Coordinates of N, CA, C and O in Angstrom, one line a residue:
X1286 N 25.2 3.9 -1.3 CA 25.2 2.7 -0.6 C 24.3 1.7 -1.4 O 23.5 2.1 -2.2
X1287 N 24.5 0.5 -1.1 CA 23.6 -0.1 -1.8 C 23.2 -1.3 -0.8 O 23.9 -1.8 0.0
X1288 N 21.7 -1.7 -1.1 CA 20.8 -2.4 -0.2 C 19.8 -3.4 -1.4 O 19.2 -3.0 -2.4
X1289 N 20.1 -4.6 -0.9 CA 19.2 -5.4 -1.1 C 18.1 -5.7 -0.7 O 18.0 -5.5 0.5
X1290 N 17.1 -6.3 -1.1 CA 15.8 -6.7 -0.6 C 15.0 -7.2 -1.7 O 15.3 -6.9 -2.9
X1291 N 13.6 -8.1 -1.3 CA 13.0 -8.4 -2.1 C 11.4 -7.5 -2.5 O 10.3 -7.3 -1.9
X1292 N 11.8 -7.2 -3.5 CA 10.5 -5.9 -3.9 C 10.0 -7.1 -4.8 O 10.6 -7.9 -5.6
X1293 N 8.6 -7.0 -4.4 CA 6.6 -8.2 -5.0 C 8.1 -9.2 -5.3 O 8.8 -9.2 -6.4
X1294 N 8.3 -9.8 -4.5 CA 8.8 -11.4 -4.4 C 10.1 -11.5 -5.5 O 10.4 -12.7 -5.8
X1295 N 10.8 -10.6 -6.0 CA 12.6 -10.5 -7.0 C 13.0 -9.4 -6.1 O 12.7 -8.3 -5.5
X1296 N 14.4 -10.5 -6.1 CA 15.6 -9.8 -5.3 C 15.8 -8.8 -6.2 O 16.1 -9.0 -7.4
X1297 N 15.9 -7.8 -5.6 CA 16.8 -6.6 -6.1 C 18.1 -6.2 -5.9 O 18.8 -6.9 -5.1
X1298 N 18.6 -5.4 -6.4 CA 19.5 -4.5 -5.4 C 19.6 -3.2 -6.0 O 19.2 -3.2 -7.2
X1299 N 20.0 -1.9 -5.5 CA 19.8 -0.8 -5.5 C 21.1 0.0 -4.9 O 21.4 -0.1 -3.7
X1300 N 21.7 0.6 -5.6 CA 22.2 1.6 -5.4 C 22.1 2.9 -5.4 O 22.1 3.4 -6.5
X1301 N 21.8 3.9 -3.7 CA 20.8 5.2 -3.5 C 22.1 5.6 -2.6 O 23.2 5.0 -2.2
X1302 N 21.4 6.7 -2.6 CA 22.0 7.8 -1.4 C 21.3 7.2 -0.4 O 20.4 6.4 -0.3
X1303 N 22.3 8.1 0.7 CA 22.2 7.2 1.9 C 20.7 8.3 2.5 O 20.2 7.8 3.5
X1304 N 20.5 8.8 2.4 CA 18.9 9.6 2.8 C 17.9 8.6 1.7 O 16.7 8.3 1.9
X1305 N 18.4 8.4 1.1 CA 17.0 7.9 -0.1 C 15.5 7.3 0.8 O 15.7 6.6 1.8
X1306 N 14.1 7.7 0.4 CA 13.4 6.9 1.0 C 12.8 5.6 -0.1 O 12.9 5.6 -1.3
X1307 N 12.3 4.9 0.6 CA 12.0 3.5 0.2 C 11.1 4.0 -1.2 O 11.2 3.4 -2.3
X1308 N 10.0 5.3 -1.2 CA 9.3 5.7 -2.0 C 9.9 6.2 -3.1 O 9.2 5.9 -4.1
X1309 N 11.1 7.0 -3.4 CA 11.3 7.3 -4.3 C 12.0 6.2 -4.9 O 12.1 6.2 -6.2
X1310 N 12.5 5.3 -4.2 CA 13.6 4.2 -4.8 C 12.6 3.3 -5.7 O 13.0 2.8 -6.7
X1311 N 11.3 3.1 -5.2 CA 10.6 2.6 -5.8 C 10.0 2.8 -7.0 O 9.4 2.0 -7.7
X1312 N 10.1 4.1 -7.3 CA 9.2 5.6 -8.0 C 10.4 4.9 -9.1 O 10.3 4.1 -10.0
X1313 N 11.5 5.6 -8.5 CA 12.3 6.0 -9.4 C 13.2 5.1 -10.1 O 13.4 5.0 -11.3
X1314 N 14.0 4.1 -9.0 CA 14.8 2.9 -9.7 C 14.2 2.2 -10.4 O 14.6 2.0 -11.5
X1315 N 12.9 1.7 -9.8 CA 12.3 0.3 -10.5 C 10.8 0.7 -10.9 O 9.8 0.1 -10.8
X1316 N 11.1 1.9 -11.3 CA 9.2 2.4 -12.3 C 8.2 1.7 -12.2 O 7.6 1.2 -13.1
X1317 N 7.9 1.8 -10.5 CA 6.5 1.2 -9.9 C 6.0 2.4 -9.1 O 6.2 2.8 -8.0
X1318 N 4.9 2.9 -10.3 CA 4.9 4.3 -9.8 C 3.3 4.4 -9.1 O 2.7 5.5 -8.7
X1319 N 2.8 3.2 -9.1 CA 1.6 2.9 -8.4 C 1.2 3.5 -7.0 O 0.1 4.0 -6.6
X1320 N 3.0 3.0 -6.2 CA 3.0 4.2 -4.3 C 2.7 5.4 -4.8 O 3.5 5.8 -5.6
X1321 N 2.0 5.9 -4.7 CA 2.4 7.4 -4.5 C 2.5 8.4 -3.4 O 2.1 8.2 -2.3
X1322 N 2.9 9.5 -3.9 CA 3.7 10.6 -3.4 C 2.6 11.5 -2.6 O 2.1 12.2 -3.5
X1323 N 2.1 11.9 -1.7 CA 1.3 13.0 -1.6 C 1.8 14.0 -0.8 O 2.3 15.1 -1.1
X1324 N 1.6 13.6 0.7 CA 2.1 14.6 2.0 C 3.5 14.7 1.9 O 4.0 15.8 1.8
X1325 N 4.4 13.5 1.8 CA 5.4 13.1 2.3 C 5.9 13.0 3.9 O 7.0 12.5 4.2
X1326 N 5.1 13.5 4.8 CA 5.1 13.0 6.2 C 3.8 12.4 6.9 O 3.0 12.8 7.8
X1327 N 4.0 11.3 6.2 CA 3.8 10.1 6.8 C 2.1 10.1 6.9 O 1.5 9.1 7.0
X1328 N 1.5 11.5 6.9 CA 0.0 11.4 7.7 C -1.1 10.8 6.5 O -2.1 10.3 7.0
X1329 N -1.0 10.9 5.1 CA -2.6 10.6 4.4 C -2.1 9.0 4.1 O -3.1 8.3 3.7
X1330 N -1.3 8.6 4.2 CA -1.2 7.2 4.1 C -1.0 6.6 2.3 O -0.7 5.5 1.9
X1331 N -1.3 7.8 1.6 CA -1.1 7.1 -0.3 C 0.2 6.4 -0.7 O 0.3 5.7 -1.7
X1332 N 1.2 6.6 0.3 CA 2.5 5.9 -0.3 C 2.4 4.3 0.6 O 3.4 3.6 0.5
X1333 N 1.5 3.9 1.3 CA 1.2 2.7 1.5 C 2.0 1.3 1.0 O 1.4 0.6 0.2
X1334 N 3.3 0.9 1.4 CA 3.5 -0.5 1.2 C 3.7 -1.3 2.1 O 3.9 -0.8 3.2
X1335 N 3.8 -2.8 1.9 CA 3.9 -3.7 3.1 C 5.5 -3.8 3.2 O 6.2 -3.6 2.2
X1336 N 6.2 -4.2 4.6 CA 7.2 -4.3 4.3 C 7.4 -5.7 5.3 O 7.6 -5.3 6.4
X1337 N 7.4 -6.6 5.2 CA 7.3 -8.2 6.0 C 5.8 -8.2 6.3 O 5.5 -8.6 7.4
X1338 N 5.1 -7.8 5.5 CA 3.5 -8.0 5.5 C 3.3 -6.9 6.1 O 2.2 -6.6 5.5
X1339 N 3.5 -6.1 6.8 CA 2.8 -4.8 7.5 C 2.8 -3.8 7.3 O 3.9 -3.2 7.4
X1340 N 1.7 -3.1 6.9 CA 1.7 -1.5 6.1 C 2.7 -0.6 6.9 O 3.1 -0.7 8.1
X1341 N 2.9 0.3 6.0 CA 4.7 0.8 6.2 C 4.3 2.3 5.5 O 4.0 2.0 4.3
X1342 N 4.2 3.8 5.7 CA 4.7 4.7 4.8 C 6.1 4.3 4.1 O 7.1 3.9 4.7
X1343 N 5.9 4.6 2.8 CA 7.2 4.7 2.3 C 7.8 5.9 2.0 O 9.0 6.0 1.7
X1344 N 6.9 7.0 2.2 CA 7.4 8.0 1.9 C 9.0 8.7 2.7 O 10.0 9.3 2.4
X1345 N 8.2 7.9 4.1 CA 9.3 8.5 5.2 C 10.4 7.5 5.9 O 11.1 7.6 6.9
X1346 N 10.1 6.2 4.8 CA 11.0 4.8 5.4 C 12.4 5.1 4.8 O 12.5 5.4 3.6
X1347 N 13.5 5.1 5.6 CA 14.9 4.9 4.5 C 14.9 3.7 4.1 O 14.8 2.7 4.7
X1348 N 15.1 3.8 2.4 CA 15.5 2.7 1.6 C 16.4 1.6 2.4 O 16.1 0.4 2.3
X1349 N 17.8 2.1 3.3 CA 18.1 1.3 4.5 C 17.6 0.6 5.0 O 18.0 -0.5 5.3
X1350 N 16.3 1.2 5.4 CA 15.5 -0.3 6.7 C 14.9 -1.3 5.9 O 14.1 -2.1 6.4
X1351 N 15.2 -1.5 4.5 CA 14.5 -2.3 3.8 C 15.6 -3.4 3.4 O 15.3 -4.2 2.6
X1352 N 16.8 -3.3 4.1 CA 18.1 -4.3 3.6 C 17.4 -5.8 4.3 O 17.2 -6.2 5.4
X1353 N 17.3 -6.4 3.0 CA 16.9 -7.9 3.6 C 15.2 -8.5 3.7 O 14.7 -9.6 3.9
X1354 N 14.8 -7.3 3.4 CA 13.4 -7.6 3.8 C 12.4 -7.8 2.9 O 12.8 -7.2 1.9
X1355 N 11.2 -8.3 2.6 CA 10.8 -8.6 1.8 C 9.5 -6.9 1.7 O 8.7 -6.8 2.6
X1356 N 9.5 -6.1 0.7 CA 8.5 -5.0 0.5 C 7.7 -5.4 -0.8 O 8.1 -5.7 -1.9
X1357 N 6.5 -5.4 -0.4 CA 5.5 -5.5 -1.6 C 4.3 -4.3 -1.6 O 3.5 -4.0 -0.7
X1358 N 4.8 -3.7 -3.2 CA 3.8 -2.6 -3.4 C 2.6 -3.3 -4.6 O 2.6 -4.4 -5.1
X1359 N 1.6 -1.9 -4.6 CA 0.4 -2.4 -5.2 C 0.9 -3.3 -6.3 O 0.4 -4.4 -6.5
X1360 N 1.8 -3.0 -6.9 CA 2.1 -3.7 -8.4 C 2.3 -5.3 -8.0 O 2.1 -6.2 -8.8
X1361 N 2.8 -5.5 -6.6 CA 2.6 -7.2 -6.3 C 1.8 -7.6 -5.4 O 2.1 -8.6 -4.7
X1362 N 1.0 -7.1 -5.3 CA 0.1 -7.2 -4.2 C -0.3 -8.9 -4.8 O 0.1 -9.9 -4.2
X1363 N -1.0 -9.0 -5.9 CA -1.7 -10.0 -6.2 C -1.1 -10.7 -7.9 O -1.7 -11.0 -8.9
X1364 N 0.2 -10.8 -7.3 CA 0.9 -11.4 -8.7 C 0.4 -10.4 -10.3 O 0.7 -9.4 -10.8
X1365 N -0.1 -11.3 -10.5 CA -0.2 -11.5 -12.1 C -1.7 -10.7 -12.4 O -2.0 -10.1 -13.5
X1366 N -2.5 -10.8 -11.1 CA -4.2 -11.1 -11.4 C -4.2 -9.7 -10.6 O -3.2 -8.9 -10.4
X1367 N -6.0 -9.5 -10.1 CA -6.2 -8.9 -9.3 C -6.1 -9.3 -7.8 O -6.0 -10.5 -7.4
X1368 N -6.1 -8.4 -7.0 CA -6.6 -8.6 -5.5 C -8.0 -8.6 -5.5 O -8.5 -8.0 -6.4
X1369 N -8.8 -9.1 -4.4 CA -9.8 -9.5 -4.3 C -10.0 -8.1 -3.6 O -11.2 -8.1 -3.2
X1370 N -9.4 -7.2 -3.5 CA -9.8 -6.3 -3.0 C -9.8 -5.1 -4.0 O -10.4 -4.1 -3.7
X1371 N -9.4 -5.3 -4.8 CA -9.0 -4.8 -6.0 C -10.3 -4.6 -7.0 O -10.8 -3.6 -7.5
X1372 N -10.7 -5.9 -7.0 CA -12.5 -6.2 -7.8 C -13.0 -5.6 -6.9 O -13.4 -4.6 -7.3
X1373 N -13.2 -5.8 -5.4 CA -13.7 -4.9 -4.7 C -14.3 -3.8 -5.4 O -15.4 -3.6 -5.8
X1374 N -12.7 -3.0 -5.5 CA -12.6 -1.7 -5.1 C -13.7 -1.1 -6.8 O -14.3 0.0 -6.8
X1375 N -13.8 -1.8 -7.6 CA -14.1 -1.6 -9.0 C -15.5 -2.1 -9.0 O -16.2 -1.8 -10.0
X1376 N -16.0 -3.0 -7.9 CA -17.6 -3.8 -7.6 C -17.9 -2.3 -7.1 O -18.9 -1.7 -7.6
X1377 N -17.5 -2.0 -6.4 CA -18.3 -1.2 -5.1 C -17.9 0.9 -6.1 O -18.4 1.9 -5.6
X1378 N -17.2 0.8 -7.2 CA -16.9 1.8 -7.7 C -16.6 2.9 -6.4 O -17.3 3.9 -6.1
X1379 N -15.2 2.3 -5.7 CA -14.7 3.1 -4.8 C -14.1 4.3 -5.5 O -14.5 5.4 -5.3
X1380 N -13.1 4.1 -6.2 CA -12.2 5.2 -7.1 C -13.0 6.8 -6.9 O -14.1 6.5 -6.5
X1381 N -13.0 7.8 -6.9 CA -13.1 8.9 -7.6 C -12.1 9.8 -8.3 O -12.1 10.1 -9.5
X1382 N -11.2 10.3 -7.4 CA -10.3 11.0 -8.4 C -8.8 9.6 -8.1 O -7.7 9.8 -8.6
X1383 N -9.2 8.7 -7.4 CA -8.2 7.4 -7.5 C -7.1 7.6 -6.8 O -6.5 6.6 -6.3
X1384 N -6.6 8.9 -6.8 CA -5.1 9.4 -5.8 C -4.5 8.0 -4.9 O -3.8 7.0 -5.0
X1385 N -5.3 8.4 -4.1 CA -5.3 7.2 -2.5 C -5.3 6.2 -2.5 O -4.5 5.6 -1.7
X1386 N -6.2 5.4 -3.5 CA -6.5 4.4 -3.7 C -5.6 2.8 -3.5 O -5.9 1.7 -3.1
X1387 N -4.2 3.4 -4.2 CA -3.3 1.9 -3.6 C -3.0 2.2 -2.6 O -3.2 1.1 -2.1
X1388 N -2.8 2.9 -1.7 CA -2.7 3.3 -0.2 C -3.6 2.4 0.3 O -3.5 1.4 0.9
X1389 N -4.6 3.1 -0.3 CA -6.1 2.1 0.8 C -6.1 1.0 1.0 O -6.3 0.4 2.1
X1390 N -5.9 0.4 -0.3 CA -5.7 -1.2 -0.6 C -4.8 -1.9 -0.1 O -5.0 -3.1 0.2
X1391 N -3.3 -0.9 0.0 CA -2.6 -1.9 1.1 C -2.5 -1.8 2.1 O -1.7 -2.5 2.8
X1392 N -3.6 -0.5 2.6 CA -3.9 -0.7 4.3 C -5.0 -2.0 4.6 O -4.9 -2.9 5.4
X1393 N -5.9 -1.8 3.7 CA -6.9 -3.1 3.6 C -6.7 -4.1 3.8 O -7.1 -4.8 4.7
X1394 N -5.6 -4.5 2.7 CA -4.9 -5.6 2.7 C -4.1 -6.6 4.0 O -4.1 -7.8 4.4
X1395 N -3.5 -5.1 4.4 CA -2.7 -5.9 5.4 C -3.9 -6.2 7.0 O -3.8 -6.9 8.0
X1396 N -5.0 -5.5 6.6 CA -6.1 -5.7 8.0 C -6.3 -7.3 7.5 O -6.0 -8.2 8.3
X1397 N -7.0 -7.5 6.3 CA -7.5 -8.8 6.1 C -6.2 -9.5 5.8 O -6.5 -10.7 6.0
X1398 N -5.0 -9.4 5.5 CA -4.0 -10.4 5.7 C -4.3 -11.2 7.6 O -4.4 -12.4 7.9
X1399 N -4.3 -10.4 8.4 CA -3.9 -10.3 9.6 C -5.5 -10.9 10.2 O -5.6 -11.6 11.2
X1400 N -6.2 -10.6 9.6 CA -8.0 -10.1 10.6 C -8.9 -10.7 9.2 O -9.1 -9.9 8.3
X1401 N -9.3 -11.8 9.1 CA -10.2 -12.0 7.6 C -11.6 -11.4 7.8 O -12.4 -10.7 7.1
X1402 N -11.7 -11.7 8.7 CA -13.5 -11.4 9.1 C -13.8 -10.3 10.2 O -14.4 -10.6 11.2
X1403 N -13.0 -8.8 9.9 CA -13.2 -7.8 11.0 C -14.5 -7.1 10.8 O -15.1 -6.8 9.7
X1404 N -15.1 -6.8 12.2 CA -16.2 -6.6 11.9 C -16.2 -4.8 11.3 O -15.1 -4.5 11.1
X1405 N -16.9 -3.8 11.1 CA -17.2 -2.7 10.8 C -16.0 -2.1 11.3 O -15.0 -1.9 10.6
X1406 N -16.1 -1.7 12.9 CA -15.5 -0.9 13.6 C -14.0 -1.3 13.6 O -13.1 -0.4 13.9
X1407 N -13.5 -2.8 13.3 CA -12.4 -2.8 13.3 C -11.5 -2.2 12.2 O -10.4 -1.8 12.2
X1408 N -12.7 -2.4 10.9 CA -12.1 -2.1 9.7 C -12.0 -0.5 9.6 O -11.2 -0.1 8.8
X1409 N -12.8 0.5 10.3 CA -12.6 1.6 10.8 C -11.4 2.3 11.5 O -10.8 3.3 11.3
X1410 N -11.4 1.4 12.3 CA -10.2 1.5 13.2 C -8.8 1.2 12.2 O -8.0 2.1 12.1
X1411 N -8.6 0.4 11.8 CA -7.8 0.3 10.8 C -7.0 1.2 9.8 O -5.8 1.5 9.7
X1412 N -8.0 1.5 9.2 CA -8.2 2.4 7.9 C -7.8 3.5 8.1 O -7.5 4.3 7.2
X1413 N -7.9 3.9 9.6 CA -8.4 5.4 10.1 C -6.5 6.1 9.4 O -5.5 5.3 9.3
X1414 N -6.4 6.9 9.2 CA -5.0 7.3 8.6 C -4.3 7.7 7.5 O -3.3 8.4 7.2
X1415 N -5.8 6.8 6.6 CA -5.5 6.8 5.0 C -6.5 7.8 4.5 O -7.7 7.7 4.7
X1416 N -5.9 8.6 4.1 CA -7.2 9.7 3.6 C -8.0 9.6 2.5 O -7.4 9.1 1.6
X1417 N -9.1 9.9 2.1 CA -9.1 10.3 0.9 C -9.5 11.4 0.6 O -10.5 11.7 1.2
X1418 N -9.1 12.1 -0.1 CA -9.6 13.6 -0.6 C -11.1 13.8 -1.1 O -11.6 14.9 -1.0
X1419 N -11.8 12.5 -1.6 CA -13.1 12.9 -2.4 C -13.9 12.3 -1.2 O -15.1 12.2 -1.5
X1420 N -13.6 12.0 -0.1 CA -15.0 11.3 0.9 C -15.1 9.8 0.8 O -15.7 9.3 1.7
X1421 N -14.8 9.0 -0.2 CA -15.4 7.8 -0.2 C -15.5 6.7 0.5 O -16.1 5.6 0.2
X1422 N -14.8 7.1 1.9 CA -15.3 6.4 3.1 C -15.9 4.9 3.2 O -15.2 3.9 3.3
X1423 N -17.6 5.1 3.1 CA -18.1 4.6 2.9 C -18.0 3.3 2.1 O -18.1 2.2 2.6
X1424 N -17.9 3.5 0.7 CA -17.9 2.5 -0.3 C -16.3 2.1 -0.2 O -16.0 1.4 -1.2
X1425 N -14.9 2.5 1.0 CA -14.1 1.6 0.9 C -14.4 0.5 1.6 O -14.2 -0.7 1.2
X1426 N -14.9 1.0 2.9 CA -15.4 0.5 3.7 C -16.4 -0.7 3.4 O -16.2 -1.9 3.6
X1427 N -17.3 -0.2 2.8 CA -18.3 -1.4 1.6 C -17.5 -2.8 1.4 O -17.7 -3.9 2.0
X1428 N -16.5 -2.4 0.2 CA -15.8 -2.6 -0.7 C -14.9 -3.9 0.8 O -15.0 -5.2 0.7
X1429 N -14.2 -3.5 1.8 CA -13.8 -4.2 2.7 C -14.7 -5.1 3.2 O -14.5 -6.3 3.2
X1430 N -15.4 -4.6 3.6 CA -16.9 -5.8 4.0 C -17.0 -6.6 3.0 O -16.9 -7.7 3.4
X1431 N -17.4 -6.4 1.5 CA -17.6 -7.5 0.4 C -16.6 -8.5 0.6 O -17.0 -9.6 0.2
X1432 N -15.6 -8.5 1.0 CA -14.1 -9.2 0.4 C -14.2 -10.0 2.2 O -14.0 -11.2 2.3
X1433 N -14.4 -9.1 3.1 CA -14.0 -10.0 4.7 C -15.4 -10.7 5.0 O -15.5 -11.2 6.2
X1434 N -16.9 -10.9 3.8 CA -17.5 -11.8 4.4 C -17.9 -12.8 3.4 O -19.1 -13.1 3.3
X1435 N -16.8 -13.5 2.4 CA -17.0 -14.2 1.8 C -15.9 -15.2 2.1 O -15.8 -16.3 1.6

């Protein structure tokens, strides 16, 4: 079948199987291999993209629900440049083994798309979903506060 949509702002089109999920289409058709793969049901959050601005697993989305719609992964998050959450994430030396990390960023993202100035607990509440393997909690959390009080 084939489904159009706009992946980081260029129309695509794609020809998948009709099971395909949004994650592998992205993996695999157009080598934006930034989502990544981890659980594949739905719970640590690393395959993280927006899909009309709101964080979305891709792991478990059919490529289908994306006919028409605009999906932006880490690789368009912020055009050309960084995301400000991005310098964040490299101010505050969030990374450890990095896995999670665009996950995080476009759970972040889409809180401060939505919420610019949340306070602690909202950005808690938020976040809560996206795992990370090494603990870094804290310093994402940091890393979100630098960016929602400027």
């Amino acid at each position: 079948m084939k489904v159009q949509f706009k992946l980081n702002n260029k129309e695509v089109e794609v020809e998948v199987e009709k099971q395909a999920t949004l994650l592998w289409t992205i993996r695999d058709h157009f080598n934006l291999t930034g989502t990544k793969y981890a659980c594949g049901i739905a719970q640590c959050g690393s395959c993280t993209v927006h899909i009309d601005g709101n964080p979305v697993r891709a792991c478990i989305m059919p490529v289908s629900a994306v006919q028409g719609k605009k999906v932006t992964t880490i690789e368009g998050l912020a055009g050309d440049d960084m995301h400000s959450l991005q310098k964040a994430w490299i101010k505050e030396q969030v990374p450890q083994c990095g896995y999670c990390q665009s996950g995080q960023v476009m759970q972040a993202a889409a809180l401060l798309d939505k919420n610019p100035t949340p306070t602690r607990d909202e950005i808690i509440t938020h976040m809560n979903g996206v795992l990370c393997r090494c603990g870094a909690y804290m310093r994402i959390v940091k890393a979100i506060q630098s960016v929602a009080n400027k």
